[in-house]
Structure formats: structure tokens, C-alpha cells
Short mmCIF file of N, CA, C and O and ligand atoms in Angstrom, two decimals:
data_model
loop_
_atom_site.label_atom_id
_atom_site.label_comp_id
_atom_site.label_asym_id
_atom_site.label_seq_id
_atom_site.Cartn_x
_atom_site.Cartn_y
_atom_site.Cartn_z
N UNK J 167 -23.96 -0.58 -13.79
CA UNK J 167 -23.15 -1.73 -13.41
C UNK J 167 -21.68 -1.37 -13.54
O UNK J 167 -21.25 -0.79 -14.53
N UNK J 168 -20.87 -1.71 -12.55
CA UNK J 168 -19.46 -1.37 -12.57
C UNK J 168 -18.69 -2.31 -13.49
O UNK J 168 -19.13 -3.41 -13.79
N UNK J 169 -17.50 -1.86 -13.90
CA UNK J 169 -16.64 -2.69 -14.74
C UNK J 169 -15.64 -3.41 -13.87
O UNK J 169 -15.22 -2.91 -12.83
N UNK J 170 -15.23 -4.58 -14.36
CA UNK J 170 -14.23 -5.34 -13.62
C UNK J 170 -12.83 -4.77 -13.83
O UNK J 170 -12.53 -4.20 -14.88
N UNK J 171 -12.01 -4.93 -12.82
CA UNK J 171 -10.63 -4.45 -12.84
C UNK J 171 -9.72 -5.67 -12.69
O UNK J 171 -9.87 -6.45 -11.75
N UNK J 172 -8.79 -5.83 -13.63
CA UNK J 172 -7.85 -6.96 -13.53
C UNK J 172 -6.84 -6.68 -12.43
O UNK J 172 -6.14 -5.66 -12.44
N UNK J 173 -6.77 -7.59 -11.46
CA UNK J 173 -5.82 -7.44 -10.35
C UNK J 173 -4.48 -8.09 -10.67
O UNK J 173 -3.43 -7.59 -10.28
N UNK J 174 -4.53 -9.22 -11.34
CA UNK J 174 -3.32 -9.98 -11.64
C UNK J 174 -3.72 -11.42 -11.93
O UNK J 174 -4.90 -11.71 -12.15
N UNK J 175 -2.74 -12.30 -11.90
CA UNK J 175 -3.02 -13.70 -12.21
C UNK J 175 -3.21 -14.50 -10.93
O UNK J 175 -2.48 -14.31 -9.95
N UNK J 176 -4.17 -15.40 -10.98
CA UNK J 176 -4.41 -16.29 -9.83
C UNK J 176 -3.14 -17.06 -9.47
O UNK J 176 -2.86 -17.28 -8.29
N UNK J 177 -2.36 -17.42 -10.47
CA UNK J 177 -1.15 -18.21 -10.25
C UNK J 177 -0.12 -17.49 -9.36
O UNK J 177 0.80 -18.12 -8.83
N UNK J 178 -0.29 -16.18 -9.20
CA UNK J 178 0.64 -15.43 -8.33
C UNK J 178 0.40 -15.74 -6.84
O UNK J 178 1.22 -15.36 -6.01
N UNK J 179 -0.74 -16.37 -6.54
CA UNK J 179 -1.06 -16.70 -5.15
C UNK J 179 -1.04 -18.22 -5.00
O UNK J 179 -1.92 -18.91 -5.53
N UNK J 180 -0.11 -18.79 -4.27
CA UNK J 180 -0.15 -20.24 -4.04
C UNK J 180 -1.41 -20.61 -3.26
O UNK J 180 -1.89 -19.83 -2.44
N UNK J 181 -1.97 -21.80 -3.48
CA UNK J 181 -3.13 -22.23 -2.70
C UNK J 181 -2.84 -22.13 -1.20
O UNK J 181 -1.76 -22.51 -0.74
N UNK J 182 -3.79 -21.59 -0.46
CA UNK J 182 -3.62 -21.43 0.97
C UNK J 182 -2.89 -20.16 1.38
O UNK J 182 -2.62 -19.97 2.56
N UNK J 183 -2.61 -19.30 0.42
CA UNK J 183 -1.90 -18.05 0.72
C UNK J 183 -2.79 -16.85 0.40
O UNK J 183 -3.89 -16.99 -0.14
N UNK J 184 -2.28 -15.67 0.71
CA UNK J 184 -3.04 -14.43 0.49
C UNK J 184 -2.16 -13.40 -0.22
O UNK J 184 -0.93 -13.51 -0.24
N UNK J 185 -2.83 -12.42 -0.79
CA UNK J 185 -2.10 -11.35 -1.48
C UNK J 185 -2.95 -10.08 -1.45
O UNK J 185 -4.16 -10.12 -1.65
N UNK J 186 -2.28 -8.96 -1.22
CA UNK J 186 -2.97 -7.67 -1.21
C UNK J 186 -2.85 -6.97 -2.55
O UNK J 186 -1.91 -7.21 -3.31
N UNK J 187 -3.82 -6.08 -2.82
CA UNK J 187 -3.85 -5.37 -4.11
C UNK J 187 -4.14 -3.89 -3.90
O UNK J 187 -4.89 -3.52 -3.01
N UNK J 188 -3.54 -3.10 -4.78
CA UNK J 188 -3.73 -1.64 -4.79
C UNK J 188 -4.16 -1.23 -6.19
O UNK J 188 -3.37 -0.64 -6.95
N UNK J 189 -5.40 -1.54 -6.56
CA UNK J 189 -5.82 -1.35 -7.95
C UNK J 189 -5.80 0.10 -8.42
O UNK J 189 -5.77 0.35 -9.62
N UNK J 190 -5.84 1.03 -7.51
CA UNK J 190 -5.80 2.44 -7.90
C UNK J 190 -4.53 3.11 -7.38
O UNK J 190 -4.53 4.30 -7.08
N UNK J 191 -3.47 2.30 -7.25
CA UNK J 191 -2.17 2.80 -6.79
C UNK J 191 -2.25 3.49 -5.43
O UNK J 191 -1.57 4.50 -5.19
N UNK J 192 -3.07 2.92 -4.55
CA UNK J 192 -3.18 3.47 -3.21
C UNK J 192 -1.87 3.28 -2.46
O UNK J 192 -1.01 2.49 -2.85
N UNK J 193 -1.70 4.00 -1.35
CA UNK J 193 -0.49 3.89 -0.54
C UNK J 193 -0.42 2.55 0.18
O UNK J 193 0.66 2.08 0.55
N UNK J 194 -1.58 1.92 0.41
CA UNK J 194 -1.62 0.60 1.04
C UNK J 194 -2.67 -0.25 0.33
O UNK J 194 -3.48 0.29 -0.43
N UNK J 195 -2.66 -1.54 0.61
CA UNK J 195 -3.60 -2.43 -0.07
C UNK J 195 -5.03 -1.98 0.16
O UNK J 195 -5.43 -1.68 1.30
N UNK J 196 -5.80 -1.99 -0.91
CA UNK J 196 -7.23 -1.68 -0.78
C UNK J 196 -8.00 -2.93 -0.39
O UNK J 196 -8.96 -2.88 0.37
N UNK J 197 -7.59 -4.05 -0.98
CA UNK J 197 -8.26 -5.32 -0.71
C UNK J 197 -7.23 -6.44 -0.72
O UNK J 197 -6.09 -6.25 -1.16
N UNK J 198 -7.66 -7.60 -0.21
CA UNK J 198 -6.78 -8.76 -0.28
C UNK J 198 -7.59 -9.98 -0.70
O UNK J 198 -8.80 -10.04 -0.50
N UNK J 199 -6.87 -10.91 -1.33
CA UNK J 199 -7.47 -12.13 -1.84
C UNK J 199 -6.81 -13.31 -1.12
O UNK J 199 -5.59 -13.33 -0.94
N UNK J 200 -7.62 -14.28 -0.71
CA UNK J 200 -7.12 -15.53 -0.16
C UNK J 200 -7.49 -16.63 -1.15
O UNK J 200 -8.65 -16.75 -1.54
N UNK J 201 -6.48 -17.39 -1.56
CA UNK J 201 -6.75 -18.51 -2.47
C UNK J 201 -7.03 -19.74 -1.62
O UNK J 201 -6.11 -20.30 -1.00
N UNK J 202 -8.27 -20.18 -1.59
CA UNK J 202 -8.67 -21.29 -0.74
C UNK J 202 -8.27 -22.63 -1.33
O UNK J 202 -7.82 -23.53 -0.62
N UNK J 203 -8.49 -22.78 -2.66
CA UNK J 203 -8.17 -24.03 -3.36
C UNK J 203 -7.55 -23.65 -4.70
O UNK J 203 -7.27 -22.48 -4.96
N UNK J 204 -7.40 -24.64 -5.58
CA UNK J 204 -6.81 -24.36 -6.89
C UNK J 204 -7.57 -23.27 -7.63
O UNK J 204 -6.97 -22.44 -8.32
N UNK J 205 -8.89 -23.24 -7.48
CA UNK J 205 -9.67 -22.29 -8.28
C UNK J 205 -10.59 -21.39 -7.46
O UNK J 205 -11.24 -20.52 -8.02
N UNK J 206 -10.67 -21.60 -6.15
CA UNK J 206 -11.62 -20.82 -5.33
C UNK J 206 -10.89 -19.76 -4.52
O UNK J 206 -9.89 -20.05 -3.86
N UNK J 207 -11.43 -18.53 -4.59
CA UNK J 207 -10.85 -17.43 -3.82
C UNK J 207 -11.94 -16.72 -3.02
O UNK J 207 -13.13 -16.81 -3.33
N UNK J 208 -11.51 -16.04 -1.96
CA UNK J 208 -12.37 -15.08 -1.26
C UNK J 208 -11.58 -13.78 -1.18
O UNK J 208 -10.34 -13.78 -1.25
N UNK J 209 -12.31 -12.68 -1.05
CA UNK J 209 -11.64 -11.38 -1.00
C UNK J 209 -12.36 -10.47 -0.02
O UNK J 209 -13.59 -10.53 0.12
N UNK J 210 -11.56 -9.66 0.66
CA UNK J 210 -12.11 -8.72 1.63
C UNK J 210 -11.38 -7.39 1.52
O UNK J 210 -10.21 -7.32 1.10
N UNK J 211 -12.04 -6.34 1.97
CA UNK J 211 -11.40 -5.04 2.05
C UNK J 211 -10.35 -5.07 3.15
O UNK J 211 -10.54 -5.69 4.20
N UNK J 212 -9.26 -4.38 2.91
CA UNK J 212 -8.17 -4.32 3.88
C UNK J 212 -8.48 -3.28 4.95
O UNK J 212 -7.88 -2.20 5.00
N UNK J 213 -9.45 -3.60 5.78
CA UNK J 213 -9.87 -2.65 6.79
C UNK J 213 -10.54 -3.41 7.93
O UNK J 213 -11.54 -4.09 7.74
N UNK J 214 -9.97 -3.33 9.10
CA UNK J 214 -10.42 -4.13 10.23
C UNK J 214 -11.63 -3.49 10.91
O UNK J 214 -11.62 -2.28 11.20
N UNK J 215 -12.66 -4.27 11.23
CA UNK J 215 -13.83 -3.71 11.91
C UNK J 215 -13.52 -3.20 13.31
O UNK J 215 -14.27 -2.37 13.84
N UNK J 216 -12.41 -3.66 13.89
CA UNK J 216 -12.07 -3.19 15.24
C UNK J 216 -11.94 -1.67 15.30
O UNK J 216 -12.31 -1.05 16.29
N UNK J 217 -11.42 -1.08 14.24
CA UNK J 217 -11.23 0.37 14.25
C UNK J 217 -12.30 1.07 13.39
O UNK J 217 -12.06 2.13 12.83
N UNK J 218 -13.45 0.44 13.30
CA UNK J 218 -14.54 1.09 12.58
C UNK J 218 -14.37 1.06 11.07
O UNK J 218 -14.95 1.87 10.38
N UNK J 219 -13.58 0.14 10.57
CA UNK J 219 -13.38 -0.11 9.14
C UNK J 219 -12.56 0.96 8.42
O UNK J 219 -12.19 0.77 7.28
N UNK J 220 -12.29 2.07 9.04
CA UNK J 220 -11.57 3.13 8.34
C UNK J 220 -10.10 3.15 8.77
O UNK J 220 -9.81 3.14 9.96
N UNK J 221 -9.22 3.22 7.80
CA UNK J 221 -7.79 3.35 8.09
C UNK J 221 -7.28 2.32 9.08
O UNK J 221 -6.59 2.64 10.03
N UNK J 222 -7.66 1.07 8.87
CA UNK J 222 -7.21 0.00 9.75
C UNK J 222 -6.66 -1.15 8.93
O UNK J 222 -7.27 -2.20 8.83
N UNK J 223 -5.48 -0.95 8.30
CA UNK J 223 -4.89 -2.02 7.49
C UNK J 223 -4.55 -3.23 8.35
O UNK J 223 -4.24 -3.10 9.53
N UNK J 224 -4.62 -4.41 7.75
CA UNK J 224 -4.58 -5.65 8.54
C UNK J 224 -3.33 -6.49 8.40
O UNK J 224 -3.02 -7.28 9.29
N UNK J 225 -2.63 -6.42 7.28
CA UNK J 225 -1.50 -7.32 7.07
C UNK J 225 -0.37 -6.98 8.04
O UNK J 225 -0.06 -5.82 8.27
N UNK J 226 0.22 -8.00 8.62
CA UNK J 226 1.35 -7.76 9.52
C UNK J 226 2.64 -7.61 8.73
O UNK J 226 3.63 -7.09 9.24
N UNK J 227 2.62 -8.03 7.49
CA UNK J 227 3.71 -7.84 6.55
C UNK J 227 3.10 -7.87 5.16
O UNK J 227 1.98 -8.36 5.00
N UNK J 228 3.77 -7.38 4.17
CA UNK J 228 3.21 -7.35 2.82
C UNK J 228 2.68 -8.73 2.43
O UNK J 228 3.42 -9.72 2.52
N UNK J 229 1.42 -8.78 2.05
CA UNK J 229 0.73 -9.99 1.59
C UNK J 229 0.54 -11.04 2.68
O UNK J 229 0.16 -12.17 2.39
N UNK J 230 0.76 -10.68 3.94
CA UNK J 230 0.59 -11.65 5.03
C UNK J 230 -0.69 -11.32 5.79
O UNK J 230 -0.68 -10.57 6.76
N UNK J 231 -1.77 -11.93 5.35
CA UNK J 231 -3.08 -11.70 5.95
C UNK J 231 -3.56 -12.88 6.78
O UNK J 231 -4.63 -12.81 7.37
N UNK J 232 -2.81 -13.99 6.78
CA UNK J 232 -3.28 -15.19 7.46
C UNK J 232 -2.48 -15.45 8.73
O UNK J 232 -1.34 -14.99 8.86
N UNK J 233 -3.09 -16.22 9.64
CA UNK J 233 -2.35 -16.60 10.85
C UNK J 233 -1.38 -17.73 10.49
O UNK J 233 -1.33 -18.20 9.36
N UNK J 234 -0.63 -18.18 11.49
CA UNK J 234 0.39 -19.20 11.24
C UNK J 234 -0.17 -20.51 10.73
O UNK J 234 0.47 -21.21 9.95
N UNK J 235 -1.39 -20.85 11.16
CA UNK J 235 -2.00 -22.11 10.73
C UNK J 235 -2.62 -21.99 9.34
O UNK J 235 -2.98 -22.99 8.74
N UNK J 236 -2.78 -20.76 8.86
CA UNK J 236 -3.42 -20.46 7.57
C UNK J 236 -4.88 -20.90 7.55
O UNK J 236 -5.46 -21.11 6.49
N UNK J 237 -5.46 -21.05 8.74
CA UNK J 237 -6.87 -21.39 8.84
C UNK J 237 -7.73 -20.15 9.06
O UNK J 237 -8.96 -20.22 8.94
N UNK J 238 -7.09 -19.04 9.41
CA UNK J 238 -7.83 -17.82 9.70
C UNK J 238 -7.11 -16.61 9.11
O UNK J 238 -5.89 -16.61 8.94
N UNK J 239 -7.90 -15.57 8.86
CA UNK J 239 -7.33 -14.26 8.54
C UNK J 239 -6.98 -13.61 9.88
O UNK J 239 -7.77 -13.69 10.85
N UNK J 240 -5.83 -12.99 9.96
CA UNK J 240 -5.41 -12.40 11.22
C UNK J 240 -5.07 -10.92 11.01
O UNK J 240 -4.30 -10.57 10.11
N UNK J 241 -5.62 -10.09 11.87
CA UNK J 241 -5.27 -8.68 11.81
C UNK J 241 -3.95 -8.48 12.55
O UNK J 241 -3.82 -8.88 13.73
N UNK J 242 -3.00 -7.87 11.90
CA UNK J 242 -1.68 -7.69 12.49
C UNK J 242 -1.63 -6.65 13.59
O UNK J 242 -0.65 -6.60 14.33
N UNK J 243 -2.68 -5.84 13.72
CA UNK J 243 -2.63 -4.77 14.72
C UNK J 243 -2.86 -5.29 16.13
O UNK J 243 -2.06 -5.04 17.04
N UNK J 244 -3.98 -5.99 16.34
CA UNK J 244 -4.31 -6.48 17.69
C UNK J 244 -4.68 -7.96 17.70
O UNK J 244 -5.24 -8.44 18.68
N UNK J 245 -4.42 -8.65 16.61
CA UNK J 245 -4.53 -10.10 16.61
C UNK J 245 -5.90 -10.70 16.40
O UNK J 245 -6.08 -11.89 16.62
N UNK J 246 -6.89 -9.94 15.97
CA UNK J 246 -8.21 -10.51 15.73
C UNK J 246 -8.13 -11.61 14.67
O UNK J 246 -7.39 -11.47 13.69
N UNK J 247 -8.90 -12.68 14.88
CA UNK J 247 -8.96 -13.78 13.92
C UNK J 247 -10.32 -13.81 13.24
O UNK J 247 -11.36 -13.67 13.91
N UNK J 248 -10.32 -14.01 11.93
CA UNK J 248 -11.54 -14.02 11.13
C UNK J 248 -11.59 -15.31 10.32
O UNK J 248 -10.56 -15.79 9.84
N UNK J 249 -12.80 -15.85 10.14
CA UNK J 249 -12.92 -17.05 9.32
C UNK J 249 -12.65 -16.70 7.86
O UNK J 249 -12.91 -15.59 7.41
N UNK J 250 -12.12 -17.68 7.14
CA UNK J 250 -11.80 -17.46 5.72
C UNK J 250 -13.06 -17.26 4.89
O UNK J 250 -13.12 -16.38 4.02
N UNK J 251 -14.06 -18.08 5.14
CA UNK J 251 -15.23 -18.08 4.26
C UNK J 251 -16.23 -16.98 4.52
O UNK J 251 -16.87 -16.50 3.59
N UNK J 252 -16.40 -16.59 5.77
CA UNK J 252 -17.42 -15.56 6.05
C UNK J 252 -16.82 -14.24 6.47
O UNK J 252 -17.50 -13.21 6.46
N UNK J 253 -15.56 -14.24 6.90
CA UNK J 253 -14.95 -13.01 7.38
C UNK J 253 -15.42 -12.61 8.76
O UNK J 253 -15.18 -11.48 9.20
N UNK J 254 -16.05 -13.53 9.49
CA UNK J 254 -16.52 -13.21 10.84
C UNK J 254 -15.35 -13.29 11.83
O UNK J 254 -14.57 -14.23 11.80
N UNK J 255 -15.28 -12.29 12.70
CA UNK J 255 -14.27 -12.32 13.75
C UNK J 255 -14.72 -13.31 14.82
O UNK J 255 -15.80 -13.15 15.41
N UNK J 256 -13.88 -14.32 15.06
CA UNK J 256 -14.24 -15.35 16.04
C UNK J 256 -13.37 -15.26 17.29
O UNK J 256 -13.59 -15.97 18.25
N UNK J 257 -12.39 -14.36 17.27
CA UNK J 257 -11.54 -14.16 18.45
C UNK J 257 -10.86 -12.80 18.33
O UNK J 257 -10.34 -12.45 17.28
N UNK J 258 -10.90 -12.04 19.42
CA UNK J 258 -10.23 -10.74 19.39
C UNK J 258 -11.17 -9.62 19.76
O UNK J 258 -12.32 -9.85 20.13
N UNK J 259 -10.71 -8.38 19.61
CA UNK J 259 -11.45 -7.23 20.11
C UNK J 259 -12.70 -6.86 19.31
O UNK J 259 -13.46 -6.00 19.74
N UNK J 260 -12.91 -7.49 18.15
CA UNK J 260 -14.11 -7.18 17.37
C UNK J 260 -14.93 -8.45 17.12
O UNK J 260 -15.58 -8.59 16.08
N UNK J 261 -14.89 -9.36 18.09
CA UNK J 261 -15.60 -10.64 17.95
C UNK J 261 -17.06 -10.42 17.56
O UNK J 261 -17.74 -9.56 18.15
N UNK J 262 -17.52 -11.19 16.57
CA UNK J 262 -18.90 -11.09 16.10
C UNK J 262 -19.08 -10.11 14.95
O UNK J 262 -20.13 -10.11 14.32
N UNK J 263 -18.07 -9.30 14.67
CA UNK J 263 -18.15 -8.38 13.53
C UNK J 263 -17.54 -9.05 12.30
O UNK J 263 -16.83 -10.06 12.40
N UNK J 264 -17.79 -8.44 11.15
CA UNK J 264 -17.37 -9.06 9.88
C UNK J 264 -16.46 -8.15 9.08
O UNK J 264 -16.64 -6.92 9.07
N UNK J 265 -15.54 -8.77 8.37
CA UNK J 265 -14.80 -8.05 7.33
C UNK J 265 -15.76 -7.69 6.20
O UNK J 265 -16.79 -8.33 6.02
N UNK J 266 -15.40 -6.69 5.43
CA UNK J 266 -16.23 -6.27 4.29
C UNK J 266 -15.85 -7.10 3.07
O UNK J 266 -14.71 -7.02 2.61
N UNK J 267 -16.78 -7.92 2.56
CA UNK J 267 -16.43 -8.74 1.39
C UNK J 267 -16.25 -7.89 0.13
O UNK J 267 -16.90 -6.87 -0.05
N UNK J 268 -15.36 -8.34 -0.72
CA UNK J 268 -15.16 -7.74 -2.04
C UNK J 268 -15.42 -8.84 -3.08
O UNK J 268 -15.07 -10.00 -2.86
N UNK J 269 -16.01 -8.45 -4.19
CA UNK J 269 -16.29 -9.44 -5.24
C UNK J 269 -15.08 -9.57 -6.15
O UNK J 269 -14.70 -8.61 -6.84
N UNK J 270 -14.48 -10.75 -6.16
CA UNK J 270 -13.36 -11.05 -7.05
C UNK J 270 -13.64 -12.40 -7.71
O UNK J 270 -13.99 -13.37 -7.03
N UNK J 271 -13.53 -12.44 -9.02
CA UNK J 271 -13.76 -13.67 -9.76
C UNK J 271 -12.48 -14.06 -10.52
O UNK J 271 -11.56 -13.25 -10.66
N UNK J 272 -12.47 -15.29 -11.00
CA UNK J 272 -11.35 -15.78 -11.81
C UNK J 272 -11.88 -16.02 -13.22
O UNK J 272 -12.85 -16.77 -13.40
N UNK J 273 -11.28 -15.37 -14.21
CA UNK J 273 -11.79 -15.56 -15.58
C UNK J 273 -11.13 -16.77 -16.25
O UNK J 273 -10.29 -17.45 -15.65
N UNK J 274 -11.51 -17.03 -17.47
CA UNK J 274 -11.05 -18.24 -18.16
C UNK J 274 -9.55 -18.21 -18.46
O UNK J 274 -8.95 -19.24 -18.78
N UNK J 275 -8.92 -17.04 -18.37
CA UNK J 275 -7.47 -16.93 -18.57
C UNK J 275 -6.70 -17.02 -17.25
O UNK J 275 -5.48 -16.83 -17.24
N UNK J 276 -7.44 -17.26 -16.16
CA UNK J 276 -6.77 -17.36 -14.86
C UNK J 276 -6.46 -16.01 -14.26
O UNK J 276 -5.61 -15.91 -13.36
N UNK J 277 -7.13 -14.96 -14.74
CA UNK J 277 -6.91 -13.63 -14.17
C UNK J 277 -7.94 -13.34 -13.09
O UNK J 277 -9.12 -13.69 -13.22
N UNK J 278 -7.48 -12.66 -12.05
CA UNK J 278 -8.37 -12.23 -10.97
C UNK J 278 -9.01 -10.91 -11.38
O UNK J 278 -8.31 -9.95 -11.73
N UNK J 279 -10.33 -10.87 -11.32
CA UNK J 279 -11.07 -9.66 -11.68
C UNK J 279 -11.80 -9.15 -10.44
O UNK J 279 -12.55 -9.90 -9.81
N UNK J 280 -11.57 -7.90 -10.12
CA UNK J 280 -12.25 -7.25 -8.99
C UNK J 280 -13.42 -6.45 -9.52
O UNK J 280 -13.30 -5.71 -10.50
N UNK J 281 -14.56 -6.61 -8.85
CA UNK J 281 -15.78 -5.91 -9.27
C UNK J 281 -16.12 -4.92 -8.15
O UNK J 281 -16.80 -5.29 -7.18
N UNK J 282 -15.65 -3.67 -8.27
CA UNK J 282 -15.92 -2.68 -7.22
C UNK J 282 -17.42 -2.45 -7.05
O UNK J 282 -18.15 -2.40 -8.03
N UNK J 283 -17.82 -2.35 -5.82
CA UNK J 283 -19.21 -2.03 -5.52
C UNK J 283 -19.32 -0.52 -5.42
O UNK J 283 -18.54 0.11 -4.73
N UNK J 284 -20.29 0.04 -6.12
CA UNK J 284 -20.43 1.50 -6.08
C UNK J 284 -21.31 1.93 -4.92
O UNK J 284 -21.90 1.15 -4.26
S1 LIG G 1055 -7.21 -3.05 14.23
FE1 LIG G 1055 -7.57 -5.16 13.79
S2 LIG G 1055 -7.66 -6.13 15.74
FE2 LIG G 1055 -7.34 -4.03 16.18
#
């Protein structure tokens, strides 16, 4: 079983916003978290299925993973839109494909914990 990695505090992400993380000091975000409500988050790998999931970072600017309405995740490269809850592409060049989910939980101290899948 893998160990959890502290990403930061949930409070760093306003509700309805997103934030990218580089838990192993990568050159670009490895994953991003979207804060759906006061206590609920979803997380996905920062890799767009349009380019085969490899080397396809999605933010159009640092920590900007959402479209203007904040109802969808948007890939900054070619504009694909993904649902917040399932990560399914509902518009764009990879329609019907899914983002890769990452397990992130919120502990009792309000810290975001990432559980890497081996
Ligand atoms: S790389 Fe994401 S839509 Fe093309």
C-alpha cells in the first residue's frame, strides 16, 4: 500500500477553483485538484488524453485548469472540455475519453493528501 503525500492546505484553493501540484518537484504539474465545494475535491493527472496522456499538460496558465464558466475542466492546448466529476471529455478532439483520476483526500487538519497509485 502506498503512503500519502501532503500536497498543501485545502484552504489554498477557493471553492470552484483549481490548483496544480508538483509533489516530486517536477518541471510541470503532475496533478491538479479542483475544489468543488467547501470540503469536496476531485483530482486528475495533468495529462490530456488527446495526446495519448503523455507529455500533454493542460493548464493554460499556472493553476488555471477550468473554463471561464468554471463548470468544466479545459485543456489549454486545443480546448477540450471535461466534466468536473467524471473527467469525461464532452467536447473537443478527444470526446468520449477520460482524464486519469488521482486519489486526493482531505484530512482532519484540512490538508490535501495525494495517494499515488503504484
Ligand atoms: S492536448 Fe488537450 S485538447 Fe489537445
